[in-house]
PDB file of C-alpha atoms in Angstrom:
ATOM      1  CA  MET A  47      -5.972  31.804-100.538  1.00 80.00           C
ATOM      2  CA  LYS A  48      -6.435  28.090-101.196  1.00 85.00           C
ATOM      3  CA  ASN A  49      -4.564  27.240 -97.983  1.00 89.00           C
ATOM      4  CA  ASN A  50      -6.835  29.545 -95.977  1.00 88.00           C
ATOM      5  CA  ILE A  51      -9.963  27.857 -97.325  1.00 91.00           C
ATOM      6  CA  ILE A  52      -8.574  24.421 -96.540  1.00 93.00           C
ATOM      7  CA  LEU A  53      -7.574  25.580 -93.040  1.00 92.00           C
ATOM      8  CA  PHE A  54     -11.048  27.082 -92.505  1.00 93.00           C
ATOM      9  CA  LEU A  55     -12.735  23.836 -93.530  1.00 94.00           C
ATOM     10  CA  MET A  56     -10.419  21.708 -91.387  1.00 95.00           C
ATOM     11  CA  ILE A  57     -10.983  23.841 -88.287  1.00 94.00           C
ATOM     12  CA  PHE A  58     -14.736  23.871 -88.912  1.00 95.00           C
ATOM     13  CA  ILE A  59     -14.920  20.093 -89.335  1.00 95.00           C
ATOM     14  CA  ILE A  60     -12.845  19.422 -86.205  1.00 95.00           C
ATOM     15  CA  VAL A  61     -14.891  21.822 -84.064  1.00 93.00           C
ATOM     16  CA  PHE A  62     -18.204  20.570 -85.469  1.00 93.00           C
ATOM     17  CA  ILE A  63     -17.306  16.935 -84.809  1.00 93.00           C
ATOM     18  CA  GLY A  64     -16.205  17.907 -81.296  1.00 90.00           C
ATOM     19  CA  TYR A  65     -19.565  19.580 -80.696  1.00 87.00           C
ATOM     20  CA  GLU A  66     -21.419  16.569 -82.058  1.00 84.00           C
ATOM     21  CA  ILE A  67     -19.472  14.045 -79.982  1.00 84.00           C
ATOM     22  CA  PHE A  68     -19.074  15.782 -76.641  1.00 79.00           C
ATOM     23  CA  LEU A  69     -21.934  18.213 -76.322  1.00 74.00           C
ATOM     24  CA  ARG A  70     -24.737  16.221 -77.940  1.00 72.00           C
ATOM     25  CA  ARG A  71     -24.860  13.879 -74.942  1.00 72.00           C
ATOM     26  CA  ASP A  72     -25.828  16.729 -72.647  1.00 71.00           C
ATOM     27  CA  TYR A  73     -28.331  17.977 -75.182  1.00 72.00           C
ATOM     28  CA  LYS A  74     -29.937  14.538 -75.426  1.00 70.00           C
ATOM     29  CA  LYS A  75     -30.354  14.431 -71.639  1.00 69.00           C
ATOM     30  CA  SER A  76     -32.169  17.751 -71.810  1.00 67.00           C
ATOM     31  CA  LEU A  77     -34.376  16.396 -74.581  1.00 68.00           C
ATOM     32  CA  LYS A  78     -35.396  13.424 -72.424  1.00 70.00           C
ATOM     33  CA  ASN A  79     -36.387  15.818 -69.630  1.00 68.00           C
ATOM     34  CA  ILE A  80     -38.365  17.950 -72.069  1.00 65.00           C
ATOM     35  CA  LYS A  81     -40.259  14.883 -73.307  1.00 66.00           C
ATOM     36  CA  LYS A  82     -41.033  13.841 -69.726  1.00 69.00           C
ATOM     37  CA  LYS A  83     -42.203  17.415 -68.998  1.00 65.00           C
ATOM     38  CA  LYS A  84     -40.091  17.650 -65.866  1.00 58.00           C
ATOM     39  CA  SER A  85     -39.841  21.405 -65.985  1.00 56.00           C
ATOM     40  CA  SER A  86     -37.837  21.690 -62.776  1.00 54.00           C
ATOM     41  CA  SER A  87     -35.142  19.293 -63.998  1.00 55.00           C
ATOM     42  CA  ILE A  88     -34.697  20.729 -67.489  1.00 65.00           C
ATOM     43  CA  LYS A  89     -31.207  22.127 -67.853  1.00 73.00           C
ATOM     44  CA  TYR A  90     -30.855  23.822 -71.206  1.00 76.00           C
ATOM     45  CA  PRO A  91     -27.468  24.455 -72.792  1.00 79.00           C
ATOM     46  CA  VAL A  92     -26.172  28.027 -72.613  1.00 84.00           C
ATOM     47  CA  GLU A  93     -26.820  28.657 -76.284  1.00 85.00           C
ATOM     48  CA  VAL A  94     -30.433  27.535 -76.022  1.00 83.00           C
ATOM     49  CA  ARG A  95     -30.957  29.666 -72.907  1.00 84.00           C
ATOM     50  CA  LEU A  96     -29.586  32.671 -74.812  1.00 87.00           C
ATOM     51  CA  LEU A  97     -32.047  32.081 -77.635  1.00 86.00           C
ATOM     52  CA  ARG A  98     -34.921  31.384 -75.246  1.00 86.00           C
ATOM     53  CA  ASP A  99     -34.412  34.255 -72.799  1.00 87.00           C
ATOM     54  CA  PHE A 100     -32.733  37.006 -74.794  1.00 87.00           C
ATOM     55  CA  TYR A 101     -34.299  36.456 -78.213  1.00 85.00           C
ATOM     56  CA  LYS A 102     -37.632  34.980 -76.977  1.00 84.00           C
ATOM     57  CA  ILE A 103     -37.498  31.766 -79.002  1.00 84.00           C
ATOM     58  CA  LYS A 104     -39.979  29.197 -77.765  1.00 81.00           C
ATOM     59  CA  VAL A 105     -38.179  25.932 -77.046  1.00 77.00           C
ATOM     60  CA  ASP A 106     -40.320  22.814 -77.003  1.00 75.00           C
ATOM     61  CA  ASP A 107     -40.175  19.161 -77.923  1.00 66.00           C
ATOM     62  CA  ASN A 108     -40.920  19.850 -81.585  1.00 69.00           C
ATOM     63  CA  ASN A 109     -38.103  22.240 -82.383  1.00 76.00           C
ATOM     64  CA  TYR A 110     -35.451  21.203 -79.852  1.00 78.00           C
ATOM     65  CA  LYS A 111     -33.571  18.771 -82.111  1.00 78.00           C
ATOM     66  CA  SER A 112     -33.403  21.182 -85.027  1.00 82.00           C
ATOM     67  CA  LEU A 113     -32.402  23.978 -82.662  1.00 84.00           C
ATOM     68  CA  ILE A 114     -29.541  21.868 -81.292  1.00 84.00           C
ATOM     69  CA  ASN A 115     -28.332  21.071 -84.813  1.00 86.00           C
ATOM     70  CA  ILE A 116     -28.343  24.760 -85.708  1.00 89.00           C
ATOM     71  CA  VAL A 117     -26.608  25.660 -82.437  1.00 88.00           C
ATOM     72  CA  CYS A 118     -23.820  23.147 -83.139  1.00 90.00           C
ATOM     73  CA  PHE A 119     -23.405  24.462 -86.677  1.00 93.00           C
ATOM     74  CA  VAL A 120     -23.458  28.157 -85.709  1.00 94.00           C
ATOM     75  CA  SER A 121     -21.098  27.696 -82.760  1.00 93.00           C
ATOM     76  CA  SER A 122     -18.662  25.826 -84.986  1.00 94.00           C
ATOM     77  CA  ILE A 123     -18.767  28.618 -87.560  1.00 96.00           C
ATOM     78  CA  ASP A 124     -18.247  31.216 -84.794  1.00 95.00           C
ATOM     79  CA  ILE A 125     -15.201  29.465 -83.370  1.00 95.00           C
ATOM     80  CA  THR A 126     -13.740  28.955 -86.839  1.00 95.00           C
ATOM     81  CA  ILE A 127     -14.180  32.618 -87.766  1.00 95.00           C
ATOM     82  CA  ILE A 128     -12.598  33.770 -84.502  1.00 95.00           C
ATOM     83  CA  VAL A 129      -9.614  31.435 -84.966  1.00 94.00           C
ATOM     84  CA  MET A 130      -9.125  32.505 -88.583  1.00 94.00           C
ATOM     85  CA  ILE A 131      -9.290  36.240 -87.811  1.00 94.00           C
ATOM     86  CA  SER A 132      -7.002  36.012 -84.793  1.00 93.00           C
ATOM     87  CA  GLY A 133      -4.605  33.845 -86.800  1.00 90.00           C
ATOM     88  CA  ILE A 134      -3.902  36.776 -89.104  1.00 92.00           C
ATOM     89  CA  PHE A 135      -1.732  38.393 -86.425  1.00 90.00           C
ATOM     90  CA  ASP A 136       1.773  37.160 -85.685  1.00 89.00           C
ATOM     91  CA  ARG A 137       2.154  37.810 -81.987  1.00 90.00           C
ATOM     92  CA  GLY A 138       0.543  35.390 -79.534  1.00 88.00           C
ATOM     93  CA  TYR A 139      -0.724  37.954 -77.055  1.00 93.00           C
ATOM     94  CA  LEU A 140      -2.259  39.985 -79.892  1.00 94.00           C
ATOM     95  CA  GLN A 141      -4.019  36.867 -81.194  1.00 93.00           C
ATOM     96  CA  ILE A 142      -5.496  36.184 -77.762  1.00 94.00           C
ATOM     97  CA  LEU A 143      -6.570  39.806 -77.341  1.00 95.00           C
ATOM     98  CA  ILE A 144      -8.257  39.885 -80.753  1.00 94.00           C
ATOM     99  CA  ALA A 145      -9.983  36.562 -80.046  1.00 94.00           C
ATOM    100  CA  PHE A 146     -11.341  37.862 -76.718  1.00 95.00           C
ATOM    101  CA  LEU A 147     -12.572  41.037 -78.365  1.00 95.00           C
ATOM    102  CA  LEU A 148     -14.326  39.115 -81.136  1.00 96.00           C
ATOM    103  CA  VAL A 149     -16.064  36.438 -79.067  1.00 95.00           C
ATOM    104  CA  VAL A 150     -19.061  38.369 -77.731  1.00 94.00           C
ATOM    105  CA  PRO A 151     -19.934  40.377 -80.865  1.00 96.00           C
ATOM    106  CA  ILE A 152     -19.690  37.359 -83.157  1.00 96.00           C
ATOM    107  CA  ILE A 153     -21.770  35.175 -80.837  1.00 94.00           C
ATOM    108  CA  PHE A 154     -24.505  37.773 -80.416  1.00 93.00           C
ATOM    109  CA  CYS A 155     -24.614  38.518 -84.155  1.00 95.00           C
ATOM    110  CA  SER A 156     -24.803  34.870 -85.139  1.00 95.00           C
ATOM    111  CA  TYR A 157     -27.504  34.006 -82.598  1.00 93.00           C
ATOM    112  CA  TYR A 158     -29.424  37.106 -83.624  1.00 94.00           C
ATOM    113  CA  LEU A 159     -29.452  35.670 -87.150  1.00 94.00           C
ATOM    114  CA  VAL A 160     -30.623  32.306 -85.772  1.00 92.00           C
ATOM    115  CA  ALA A 161     -33.431  34.081 -83.905  1.00 91.00           C
ATOM    116  CA  LEU A 162     -34.465  35.872 -87.107  1.00 91.00           C
ATOM    117  CA  PHE A 163     -34.483  32.531 -88.905  1.00 88.00           C
ATOM    118  CA  TYR A 164     -36.716  30.933 -86.279  1.00 85.00           C
ATOM    119  CA  ASN A 165     -39.079  33.901 -86.142  1.00 84.00           C
ATOM    120  CA  ARG A 166     -39.500  33.851 -89.932  1.00 86.00           C
ATOM    121  CA  LYS A 167     -40.007  30.108 -89.836  1.00 80.00           C
ATOM    122  CA  LYS A 168     -42.675  30.537 -87.153  1.00 76.00           C
ATOM    123  CA  ASN A 169     -44.398  33.305 -89.151  1.00 76.00           C
ATOM    124  CA  ARG A 170     -44.533  31.095 -92.244  1.00 79.00           C
ATOM    125  CA  ARG A 171     -46.155  28.281 -90.260  1.00 75.00           C
ATOM    126  CA  GLU A 172     -48.785  30.632 -88.859  1.00 74.00           C
ATOM    127  CA  LYS A 173     -49.843  31.851 -92.313  1.00 67.00           C
TER     128      LYS A 173
END
């Protein structure tokens, strides 16, 4: 049990640092375009487009940085959970199959929770 917790934390930290290092650059470019209000040149990351289009979260200059931080955190948790669950099985092809089957439901569930969080946060501000 202790080894699983340590493995979970190590995978999470590695994936989170990878997100912060490699993907933040693209996110910062999008933020510059948002601040300049160049609507035709704004290229949102896939996760932000999912939240904006599917869950109707309003993305603007005020909440973009916090949204990116939450996206990095949630995506890291998703990848870690998928790796840990698929790692339970011994055979390689079974691990890959389980990982493919888990990707979409875990992503949609986690971003649904993020959308609920943002909607509640917006409702509190309005009151």
